[in-house]
């Protein structure tokens, strides 16, 4: 009989219960015991849903109060020594690692493979030690067993843990720590065995990457060591095909292997051919990263022969953890009824998995109604007239190379822009958003509930914009923003105004910690029926003589941070979005807005995991950005912003975007990420973030000045801007003003040290 299981589920709760409890605990409104009770309730509900669906196990260890990698830092007793916590941390210290404290900045955060989830990056040094730390995993196993469930604990594998960490000492190879780490993993497995656990899932997602030979070779000795614990190990890889790592995975001394049959399905036959006769094959047959219904009949057609061959050695699963999709469609009462039938969130995917299990084991007739409903929904989507727009298709087809290039080279544009704006050296700005206060959220909620008129809402937002502009002027910032009071989310706000997008009510997914996002659903061809930001931006500009940035979200980020239609290439959808943004840029310029920021924080995130697949992506991604930005005059300055990522390996493609100014997050890496831009001789202007907005900590002027001094070592002073790491919507006004005041003072110190480029810039602009 085929078994069914899952690799993990969303941990935020159906109504974001975890988020609200976390933030209440951080504010001191509830104690740790109350937060723990919320966590336990979420886990129990998740396990009950898995058990009710007839899954073979309930997955334990996929829950985290902040992040699964941070959980492993606590489990493995390797908190960064700079915090002084020692091997064992409590929940308070755990949150300080994630959020920083008065003495230490938070651990670095970066994207989890090519998803929009962020993980905390372990910090490793030659003297890093490992030991059993927290008992949280073992306590959760006991909790599940006490409730009557059969637990399958999940661990991030030792090699993936080391790979995803970062060396903090030059010349040190973190792989050298493997022999020090493996005994602790063996202790963990021994404790789980003593608790009566039979199967342990060990995630090694780095098997979907291009791995250096020493890392590939390390798998065999690592898993021979772990296999000695006597537990059945399920090695799980996901997010892509195994390719040259396929034999590495299949030959390991483990009891089973999970493969992603959605993103790596082309190699299934090869996997089956090489699978040892004693091993379980867990097939990821349901997409764990998107929200479209699975074609159940197609899965049955594809895997029925394999089921006859493998019998109970075939396990059915989603492709990866369901962490990346919303919890349930149950509360979605406002979605278009037809569109709703096309969708499946985590709960619905679990039900679909149960349907497949029954069909394999009892025959299709046992789930005939479910299969018929599934087929009808798929046919409805294929035939729906709302999916395709002939005008959009014609416009994309008419694109030429002239649509994705600026009128003049950067040097000419730079001179024109300096002549127009006459900014000082080290100009200061912010990334876009300002605090989303209780008043803003209340007004938006009342407006959505029809308790506040459109005119009343507009007046409330204008008051907030005026407030943000006045505070920026008082702080002495050089280039202002309107603060985005009217925006709920940098993607959702635009998607709500674009054709081809739909929105859920409760479709939240975790981005990091307590930060949740509600991705739009791109179901059809995209176009812009009307201007989206012009009125707000023009109003803000009317309040000040200083330059006001227009703030837009770029096409790649709109794509990456949405649930994207899967019936056409992603590149085609990106070009449609780029044309819609291009229209907005043109309208902003026509309205007198001279600086326009098109944010692409997800540009690096969209990079395929395998280097061989990079050129095709980078070609269409950079082209999509240029199409959105290139319809403006030389004196209009185009900015872009990118979030925590390793940029060095794609700097030519970033330069090919040809933004006049790029701002990047660099403070948590202590300006380390900026060095690559200097080594590459990045040609345009750049604003490295000088303080971390994800933490409530207010860094001093001296700290920011030190970071800027490091920036000047690698980037010419006349190319540098001064700004925070990211937007400020999650921060409060007191800490925001304090940090920005220090930032402005740091910029002034740099001007005193390096002089002012304004006169030279203006002169070059006149000559241009």
Coordinates of C-alpha atoms in Angstrom, one line a residue, residues 34-565:
X34 CA 1.2 32.3 27.0
X35 CA 3.3 32.3 23.8
X36 CA 4.2 28.7 24.3
X37 CA 0.5 27.8 24.7
X38 CA -0.3 29.4 21.4
X39 CA 2.5 27.5 19.8
X40 CA 1.3 24.2 21.2
X41 CA -2.3 24.9 20.0
X42 CA -1.0 25.5 16.5
X43 CA 1.0 22.3 16.5
X44 CA -1.9 20.2 17.9
X45 CA -4.2 21.5 15.2
X46 CA -1.6 20.8 12.5
X47 CA -1.1 17.3 13.7
X48 CA -4.8 16.6 14.0
X49 CA -5.4 17.6 10.3
X50 CA -2.6 15.3 9.2
X51 CA -4.0 12.4 11.3
X52 CA -7.6 13.0 10.1
X53 CA -6.4 12.8 6.5
X54 CA -5.0 9.4 7.1
X55 CA -1.3 10.3 6.7
X56 CA 1.2 7.8 8.0
X57 CA 2.8 10.2 10.4
X58 CA 2.5 13.7 11.8
X59 CA 5.6 15.8 11.1
X60 CA 7.3 17.2 14.2
X61 CA 10.0 19.8 14.2
X62 CA 8.7 21.9 11.4
X63 CA 7.3 24.4 13.9
X64 CA 9.5 27.4 14.9
X65 CA 8.8 30.5 16.9
X66 CA 10.9 32.4 14.4
X67 CA 12.9 30.2 11.9
X68 CA 13.8 26.6 11.4
X69 CA 17.5 27.4 10.9
X70 CA 17.5 29.4 14.1
X71 CA 15.9 26.4 15.8
X72 CA 18.9 24.3 14.7
X73 CA 21.3 26.9 16.0
X74 CA 19.6 26.5 19.4
X75 CA 19.4 22.7 19.1
X76 CA 23.1 22.4 18.2
X77 CA 24.3 24.7 20.8
X78 CA 26.1 27.1 18.4
X79 CA 24.7 30.5 19.1
X80 CA 27.2 33.2 17.9
X81 CA 29.8 33.7 20.6
X82 CA 29.4 37.5 20.3
X83 CA 26.1 37.3 22.2
X84 CA 27.7 35.5 25.1
X85 CA 24.8 33.1 25.6
X86 CA 26.7 29.8 25.8
X87 CA 25.4 26.5 24.5
X88 CA 21.9 26.7 25.8
X89 CA 19.5 29.4 25.0
X90 CA 16.0 30.2 26.2
X91 CA 13.2 31.8 24.2
X92 CA 14.3 35.3 25.2
X93 CA 17.8 34.7 24.0
X94 CA 16.5 33.0 20.9
X95 CA 14.5 36.1 19.9
X96 CA 17.6 38.3 20.7
X97 CA 19.6 36.2 18.1
X98 CA 16.9 37.0 15.6
X99 CA 16.2 40.6 16.5
X100 CA 19.4 41.9 18.1
X101 CA 19.8 43.6 21.5
X102 CA 21.4 46.7 22.9
X103 CA 24.9 45.1 22.6
X104 CA 24.7 43.0 19.4
X105 CA 23.2 43.3 16.0
X106 CA 20.9 40.5 14.9
X107 CA 22.1 37.5 13.0
X108 CA 22.3 38.0 9.3
X109 CA 19.2 37.0 7.3
X110 CA 18.9 35.8 3.7
X111 CA 16.6 34.1 1.4
X112 CA 15.9 30.3 1.7
X113 CA 17.0 29.0 -1.7
X114 CA 14.8 30.6 -4.4
X115 CA 11.8 31.2 -2.1
X116 CA 10.5 34.4 -0.4
X117 CA 11.2 32.9 3.0
X118 CA 14.1 34.3 5.0
X119 CA 16.3 32.3 7.3
X120 CA 18.8 33.3 10.0
X121 CA 22.3 32.6 8.9
X122 CA 24.4 30.6 11.4
X123 CA 27.8 32.2 12.2
X124 CA 30.8 29.8 12.2
X125 CA 34.4 30.2 13.2
X126 CA 37.2 27.7 13.5
X127 CA 36.6 27.4 17.2
X128 CA 32.8 27.0 16.9
X129 CA 31.6 24.2 19.2
X130 CA 28.5 22.1 19.0
X131 CA 26.6 20.4 21.8
X132 CA 23.0 19.4 22.5
X133 CA 21.3 22.7 23.3
X134 CA 17.5 23.1 23.7
X135 CA 15.2 20.2 24.3
X136 CA 12.4 21.8 22.2
X137 CA 12.4 19.1 19.5
X138 CA 12.3 16.3 22.0
X139 CA 9.5 18.0 24.0
X140 CA 7.5 18.3 20.8
X141 CA 7.9 14.6 20.0
X142 CA 6.6 13.8 23.5
X143 CA 3.8 16.2 23.0
X144 CA 2.7 14.5 19.8
X145 CA 3.0 11.0 21.3
X146 CA 1.0 12.1 24.3
X147 CA -1.8 13.3 22.0
X148 CA -1.9 9.9 20.3
X149 CA 0.0 10.6 17.1
X150 CA 2.9 8.8 15.4
X151 CA 5.7 11.4 15.0
X152 CA 8.1 11.7 12.2
X153 CA 10.7 14.3 13.4
X154 CA 12.3 16.5 10.7
X155 CA 15.9 17.8 10.9
X156 CA 17.9 20.0 8.6
X157 CA 20.8 17.8 7.6
X158 CA 24.3 18.5 8.8
X159 CA 25.6 19.3 5.3
X160 CA 22.8 21.7 4.5
X161 CA 23.2 23.3 7.9
X162 CA 26.9 24.0 7.3
X163 CA 26.4 25.0 3.6
X164 CA 23.7 27.6 4.6
X165 CA 25.9 29.0 7.4
X166 CA 28.6 31.6 6.9
X167 CA 32.3 31.6 7.8
X168 CA 33.2 34.6 10.0
X169 CA 36.9 34.0 9.8
X170 CA 38.9 34.6 6.6
X171 CA 40.6 31.5 5.1
X172 CA 38.4 29.1 7.1
X173 CA 36.3 26.3 5.4
X174 CA 33.1 25.6 7.3
X175 CA 33.1 22.0 6.0
X176 CA 36.0 21.4 8.3
X177 CA 33.5 21.5 11.2
X178 CA 31.6 18.5 9.9
X179 CA 33.4 16.0 12.1
X180 CA 32.7 18.2 15.1
X181 CA 29.0 18.5 14.2
X182 CA 28.2 14.8 13.4
X183 CA 28.5 13.5 16.9
X184 CA 25.8 16.0 18.0
X185 CA 23.5 14.8 15.3
X186 CA 24.1 11.3 16.4
X187 CA 23.2 12.3 19.9
X188 CA 20.0 13.8 18.6
X189 CA 19.1 10.7 16.7
X190 CA 19.9 8.5 19.8
X191 CA 17.5 10.5 21.9
X192 CA 14.8 10.3 19.3
X193 CA 15.3 6.5 19.1
X194 CA 15.0 6.4 22.9
X195 CA 11.7 8.2 22.6
X196 CA 10.3 5.4 20.4
X197 CA 10.7 7.3 17.1
X198 CA 10.9 5.0 14.0
X199 CA 11.4 7.4 11.1
X200 CA 13.3 10.7 11.0
X201 CA 13.2 13.0 8.0
X202 CA 16.5 14.7 7.3
X203 CA 16.3 17.5 4.8
X204 CA 19.3 18.1 2.6
X205 CA 18.0 20.6 0.1
X206 CA 21.5 21.5 -1.0
X207 CA 21.4 18.3 -3.1
X208 CA 19.4 20.4 -5.6
X209 CA 22.5 22.8 -6.0
X210 CA 25.8 22.7 -7.8
X211 CA 28.0 21.3 -5.1
X212 CA 31.8 21.3 -5.0
X213 CA 33.4 17.9 -5.0
X214 CA 34.5 17.9 -1.3
X215 CA 30.9 18.6 -0.3
X216 CA 29.5 15.9 -2.5
X217 CA 32.1 13.5 -1.1
X218 CA 31.2 14.4 2.5
X219 CA 27.7 13.0 2.2
X220 CA 28.8 9.4 2.3
X221 CA 30.8 9.6 5.5
X222 CA 28.3 11.8 7.1
X223 CA 25.4 9.4 6.6
X224 CA 27.4 6.3 7.5
X225 CA 27.9 8.1 10.8
X226 CA 24.2 9.0 11.2
X227 CA 23.0 5.6 10.1
X228 CA 24.7 4.0 13.1
X229 CA 22.0 5.4 15.3
X230 CA 19.7 2.6 14.1
X231 CA 16.8 4.8 13.0
X232 CA 15.1 4.8 9.6
X233 CA 16.3 7.9 7.9
X234 CA 14.3 9.6 5.1
X235 CA 16.7 11.8 3.1
X236 CA 14.7 14.7 1.6
X237 CA 15.7 16.9 -1.3
X238 CA 13.5 19.5 -2.9
X239 CA 13.3 22.7 -5.0
X240 CA 14.8 21.1 -8.1
X241 CA 16.3 18.0 -9.7
X242 CA 19.2 16.1 -8.3
X243 CA 21.2 15.8 -11.6
X244 CA 24.8 14.9 -10.8
X245 CA 23.9 14.5 -7.1
X246 CA 21.4 11.8 -7.9
X247 CA 23.7 8.8 -7.4
X248 CA 25.1 10.5 -4.3
X249 CA 21.7 10.6 -2.7
X250 CA 20.5 7.2 -3.8
X251 CA 23.6 5.3 -2.6
X252 CA 23.6 6.8 0.9
X253 CA 22.9 4.4 3.8
X254 CA 19.4 5.7 4.4
X255 CA 16.0 3.9 4.5
X256 CA 14.3 6.2 2.0
X257 CA 14.8 9.2 -0.3
X258 CA 12.4 12.0 -1.1
X259 CA 12.6 13.6 -4.5
X260 CA 10.8 16.7 -5.9
X261 CA 8.7 15.3 -8.8
X262 CA 7.3 18.7 -9.6
X263 CA 10.5 20.6 -10.2
X264 CA 12.7 17.6 -10.9
X265 CA 10.2 15.3 -12.5
X266 CA 12.1 14.7 -15.7
X267 CA 14.6 12.5 -13.8
X268 CA 12.0 10.2 -12.2
X269 CA 12.8 7.3 -14.5
X270 CA 16.5 7.6 -13.6
X271 CA 15.7 7.7 -9.9
X272 CA 13.6 4.6 -10.1
X273 CA 16.3 2.7 -12.1
X274 CA 18.9 3.5 -9.5
X275 CA 16.8 3.1 -6.4
X276 CA 18.0 0.2 -4.3
X277 CA 15.5 -2.6 -3.8
X278 CA 15.2 -2.0 -0.1
X279 CA 14.6 1.7 -0.1
X280 CA 11.5 3.8 0.2
X281 CA 10.8 6.4 -2.6
X282 CA 8.9 9.4 -1.3
X283 CA 7.6 11.1 -4.5
X284 CA 6.8 14.8 -4.2
X285 CA 3.8 14.8 -6.6
X286 CA 1.9 17.9 -5.3
X287 CA 3.4 21.3 -5.8
X288 CA 4.3 22.6 -2.3
X289 CA 5.1 26.1 -3.6
X290 CA 2.1 27.1 -5.6
X291 CA -1.6 27.2 -5.1
X292 CA -3.1 25.6 -8.2
X293 CA -4.9 22.4 -7.9
X294 CA -3.0 19.3 -8.9
X295 CA -4.1 17.3 -11.9
X296 CA -4.9 14.1 -9.9
X297 CA -5.7 12.0 -12.9
X298 CA -2.3 12.9 -14.4
X299 CA -0.5 11.9 -11.2
X300 CA -2.3 8.6 -11.2
X301 CA -1.5 8.0 -14.8
X302 CA 2.1 8.7 -14.2
X303 CA 2.6 6.8 -10.9
X304 CA 0.2 3.8 -11.0
X305 CA 2.8 1.6 -12.8
X306 CA 5.4 2.7 -10.2
X307 CA 3.0 1.8 -7.4
X308 CA 2.6 -1.7 -8.8
X309 CA 6.3 -2.0 -8.9
X310 CA 7.2 -0.5 -5.5
X311 CA 4.1 -1.3 -3.4
X312 CA 4.5 0.1 0.1
X313 CA 7.9 1.4 -0.8
X314 CA 6.1 4.3 -2.6
X315 CA 5.2 7.2 -0.4
X316 CA 3.2 10.1 -1.7
X317 CA 4.0 13.7 -0.6
X318 CA 4.0 17.3 -1.6
X319 CA 7.2 18.4 -3.4
X320 CA 8.5 20.3 -0.3
X321 CA 7.2 21.7 2.9
X322 CA 3.8 23.4 2.7
X323 CA 5.4 26.3 4.6
X324 CA 5.3 28.3 1.4
X325 CA 1.5 28.2 0.8
X326 CA -1.4 29.6 2.9
X327 CA -3.1 27.5 5.4
X328 CA -6.6 26.9 4.2
X329 CA -9.3 28.0 1.7
X330 CA -12.0 27.6 4.3
X331 CA -12.3 31.3 5.1
X332 CA -12.1 32.5 1.5
X333 CA -15.7 33.8 1.1
X334 CA -14.9 36.7 -1.2
X335 CA -12.9 35.0 -3.9
X336 CA -14.6 34.6 -7.3
X337 CA -16.4 31.3 -7.0
X338 CA -14.9 30.0 -10.3
X339 CA -11.4 31.0 -9.4
X340 CA -11.7 29.5 -6.0
X341 CA -12.3 26.1 -7.5
X342 CA -8.9 26.3 -9.2
X343 CA -7.0 26.7 -6.0
X344 CA -5.5 24.5 -3.3
X345 CA -3.9 25.8 -0.1
X346 CA -2.1 23.6 2.5
X347 CA -5.2 22.0 3.9
X348 CA -6.6 21.3 0.4
X349 CA -3.2 19.8 -0.7
X350 CA -3.3 17.4 2.3
X351 CA -6.8 16.4 1.3
X352 CA -5.7 15.9 -2.3
X353 CA -2.8 13.8 -1.0
X354 CA -5.3 11.6 0.9
X355 CA -7.4 11.3 -2.3
X356 CA -4.3 10.1 -4.3
X357 CA -3.4 7.6 -1.5
X358 CA -6.9 6.1 -1.6
X359 CA -6.9 5.9 -5.4
X360 CA -3.6 4.1 -5.4
X361 CA -4.6 1.6 -2.7
X362 CA -8.4 1.1 -3.4
X363 CA -8.7 2.1 -7.0
X364 CA -10.0 5.2 -8.7
X365 CA -13.6 4.2 -8.2
X366 CA -13.2 4.7 -4.5
X367 CA -12.7 8.5 -5.1
X368 CA -14.6 8.9 -8.3
X369 CA -16.4 12.0 -7.2
X370 CA -13.3 13.7 -6.0
X371 CA -11.5 12.9 -9.3
X372 CA -14.5 14.2 -11.3
X373 CA -14.6 17.4 -9.3
X374 CA -10.9 17.9 -9.8
X375 CA -11.2 17.3 -13.6
X376 CA -14.1 19.8 -13.8
X377 CA -12.1 22.5 -12.0
X378 CA -9.1 22.0 -14.3
X379 CA -11.3 22.2 -17.4
X380 CA -12.9 25.3 -16.2
X381 CA -9.6 27.0 -15.8
X382 CA -8.4 26.0 -19.2
X383 CA -11.5 27.3 -20.9
X384 CA -12.1 30.5 -18.9
X385 CA -12.2 33.7 -21.0
X386 CA -10.8 35.7 -18.1
X387 CA -7.4 34.1 -18.5
X388 CA -6.3 35.5 -21.9
X389 CA -6.4 39.1 -23.1
X390 CA -5.6 39.5 -26.9
X391 CA -4.5 43.1 -26.5
X392 CA -1.9 42.2 -23.9
X393 CA -0.6 39.4 -26.1
X394 CA -0.3 41.8 -29.0
X395 CA 1.6 44.4 -27.0
X396 CA 4.1 41.8 -25.8
X397 CA 4.6 40.5 -29.3
X398 CA 5.3 44.1 -30.5
X399 CA 8.2 44.6 -28.2
X400 CA 11.5 45.5 -29.9
X401 CA 15.1 46.0 -28.5
X402 CA 14.4 49.8 -28.5
X403 CA 11.9 49.2 -25.6
X404 CA 14.6 48.1 -23.1
X405 CA 17.4 50.6 -23.4
X406 CA 17.7 54.2 -22.0
X407 CA 18.2 57.1 -24.4
X408 CA 21.8 57.8 -23.3
X409 CA 24.7 56.1 -21.5
X410 CA 24.8 56.4 -17.7
X411 CA 27.5 59.1 -17.7
X412 CA 25.3 61.4 -19.8
X413 CA 22.2 60.7 -17.6
X414 CA 24.2 61.2 -14.4
X415 CA 25.3 64.7 -15.5
X416 CA 21.7 65.6 -16.5
X417 CA 20.4 64.4 -13.2
X418 CA 23.0 66.2 -11.1
X419 CA 22.3 69.4 -12.9
X420 CA 18.6 68.9 -12.2
X421 CA 18.6 67.9 -8.5
X422 CA 21.9 69.5 -7.2
X423 CA 22.1 67.1 -4.3
X424 CA 25.0 67.2 -1.8
X425 CA 27.6 64.5 -1.6
X426 CA 26.4 61.3 0.2
X427 CA 22.7 62.2 -0.5
X428 CA 20.4 60.8 2.1
X429 CA 17.1 59.1 1.4
X430 CA 15.0 56.2 2.7
X431 CA 13.9 53.1 0.9
X432 CA 10.2 54.0 0.7
X433 CA 7.9 53.1 3.5
X434 CA 7.4 54.8 6.9
X435 CA 5.8 53.3 10.0
X436 CA 2.3 51.8 9.5
X437 CA 0.8 53.3 12.6
X438 CA -2.3 52.1 14.4
X439 CA -4.2 55.0 12.9
X440 CA -3.2 54.0 9.4
X441 CA -4.2 50.4 9.9
X442 CA -7.5 51.5 11.5
X443 CA -8.4 53.8 8.6
X444 CA -7.6 51.1 6.1
X445 CA -9.6 48.5 7.9
X446 CA -12.6 50.8 8.2
X447 CA -12.4 51.7 4.6
X448 CA -12.3 48.1 3.5
X449 CA -15.4 47.4 5.8
X450 CA -17.2 50.4 4.2
X451 CA -17.1 52.2 7.5
X452 CA -15.1 55.1 6.0
X453 CA -16.0 56.8 2.8
X454 CA -13.5 57.0 -0.1
X455 CA -13.1 60.8 0.5
X456 CA -12.6 60.2 4.2
X457 CA -10.0 57.6 3.5
X458 CA -8.2 59.8 1.1
X459 CA -8.1 62.6 3.6
X460 CA -6.8 60.3 6.3
X461 CA -4.0 59.1 4.0
X462 CA -3.1 62.6 3.0
X463 CA -2.7 63.6 6.6
X464 CA -0.3 60.7 7.1
X465 CA 1.6 61.6 3.9
X466 CA 1.9 65.2 5.1
X467 CA 3.1 64.0 8.5
X468 CA 5.8 61.8 6.9
X469 CA 7.0 64.6 4.6
X470 CA 7.2 67.1 7.4
X471 CA 9.2 64.7 9.6
X472 CA 11.6 64.0 6.7
X473 CA 12.2 67.7 6.1
X474 CA 12.8 68.2 9.8
X475 CA 15.3 65.4 9.8
X476 CA 17.2 67.0 6.9
X477 CA 16.8 64.2 4.4
X478 CA 17.7 65.1 0.8
X479 CA 15.4 62.9 -1.3
X480 CA 12.0 62.3 0.3
X481 CA 9.3 59.6 0.0
X482 CA 5.6 59.9 0.6
X483 CA 5.8 57.0 3.1
X484 CA 3.3 54.6 1.5
X485 CA 0.6 55.0 4.1
X486 CA -2.0 53.9 1.6
X487 CA -0.2 50.6 0.8
X488 CA -0.9 47.4 2.6
X489 CA 1.9 45.5 0.9
X490 CA 4.4 46.4 -1.8
X491 CA 3.1 43.8 -4.1
X492 CA -0.6 43.5 -3.0
X493 CA -1.1 47.2 -3.4
X494 CA -0.2 47.1 -7.1
X495 CA -1.8 43.8 -7.8
X496 CA -5.1 45.0 -6.5
X497 CA -5.1 47.6 -9.3
X498 CA -3.9 45.4 -12.2
X499 CA -6.0 43.2 -14.4
X500 CA -5.1 39.5 -14.2
X501 CA -4.6 39.5 -10.4
X502 CA -6.8 38.2 -7.6
X503 CA -6.5 38.3 -3.8
X504 CA -7.3 36.1 -1.0
X505 CA -8.6 37.2 2.4
X506 CA -6.5 34.9 4.6
X507 CA -3.9 33.6 2.2
X508 CA -1.0 34.6 4.5
X509 CA 2.5 33.0 4.3
X510 CA 5.5 33.6 6.6
X511 CA 8.3 35.7 5.2
X512 CA 10.4 35.8 8.4
X513 CA 9.7 35.8 12.1
X514 CA 6.3 37.4 12.7
X515 CA 6.4 39.0 9.2
X516 CA 3.6 37.5 7.0
X517 CA 2.7 38.4 3.5
X518 CA -0.4 37.7 1.4
X519 CA 0.8 37.0 -2.1
X520 CA -1.4 38.0 -5.0
X521 CA -2.7 35.3 -7.3
X522 CA -1.8 35.9 -11.0
X523 CA -4.4 33.9 -12.9
X524 CA -4.5 35.7 -16.2
X525 CA -2.9 38.2 -18.6
X526 CA -1.7 41.4 -16.8
X527 CA -2.4 45.0 -17.7
X528 CA -2.8 48.4 -16.0
X529 CA -6.4 49.8 -16.3
X530 CA -5.5 53.2 -14.7
X531 CA -2.7 55.0 -12.8
X532 CA -1.9 53.5 -9.5
X533 CA 0.4 55.9 -7.6
X534 CA 0.4 59.2 -9.4
X535 CA -2.1 61.0 -7.3
X536 CA -0.5 60.2 -3.9
X537 CA 3.0 61.0 -5.2
X538 CA 2.0 64.3 -6.8
X539 CA 0.3 65.3 -3.6
X540 CA 3.4 64.5 -1.6
X541 CA 5.6 66.5 -4.0
X542 CA 3.3 69.5 -3.6
X543 CA 4.2 69.6 0.1
X544 CA 8.0 70.1 -0.4
X545 CA 10.6 71.7 -2.7
X546 CA 12.9 68.7 -2.2
X547 CA 12.8 65.8 -4.7
X548 CA 10.0 63.3 -4.0
X549 CA 10.6 59.7 -5.2
X550 CA 7.9 57.8 -6.9
X551 CA 7.7 54.3 -5.4
X552 CA 6.9 51.3 -7.6
X553 CA 7.5 47.5 -7.3
X554 CA 9.4 45.9 -10.2
X555 CA 8.2 43.2 -12.5
X556 CA 10.4 40.4 -11.2
X557 CA 9.4 41.1 -7.6
X558 CA 5.8 41.2 -8.5
X559 CA 6.3 37.8 -10.2
X560 CA 8.4 36.3 -7.4
X561 CA 6.1 37.4 -4.6
X562 CA 2.9 36.3 -6.2
X563 CA 1.4 32.9 -6.8
X564 CA 2.0 32.8 -10.5
X565 CA 0.0 31.1 -13.2

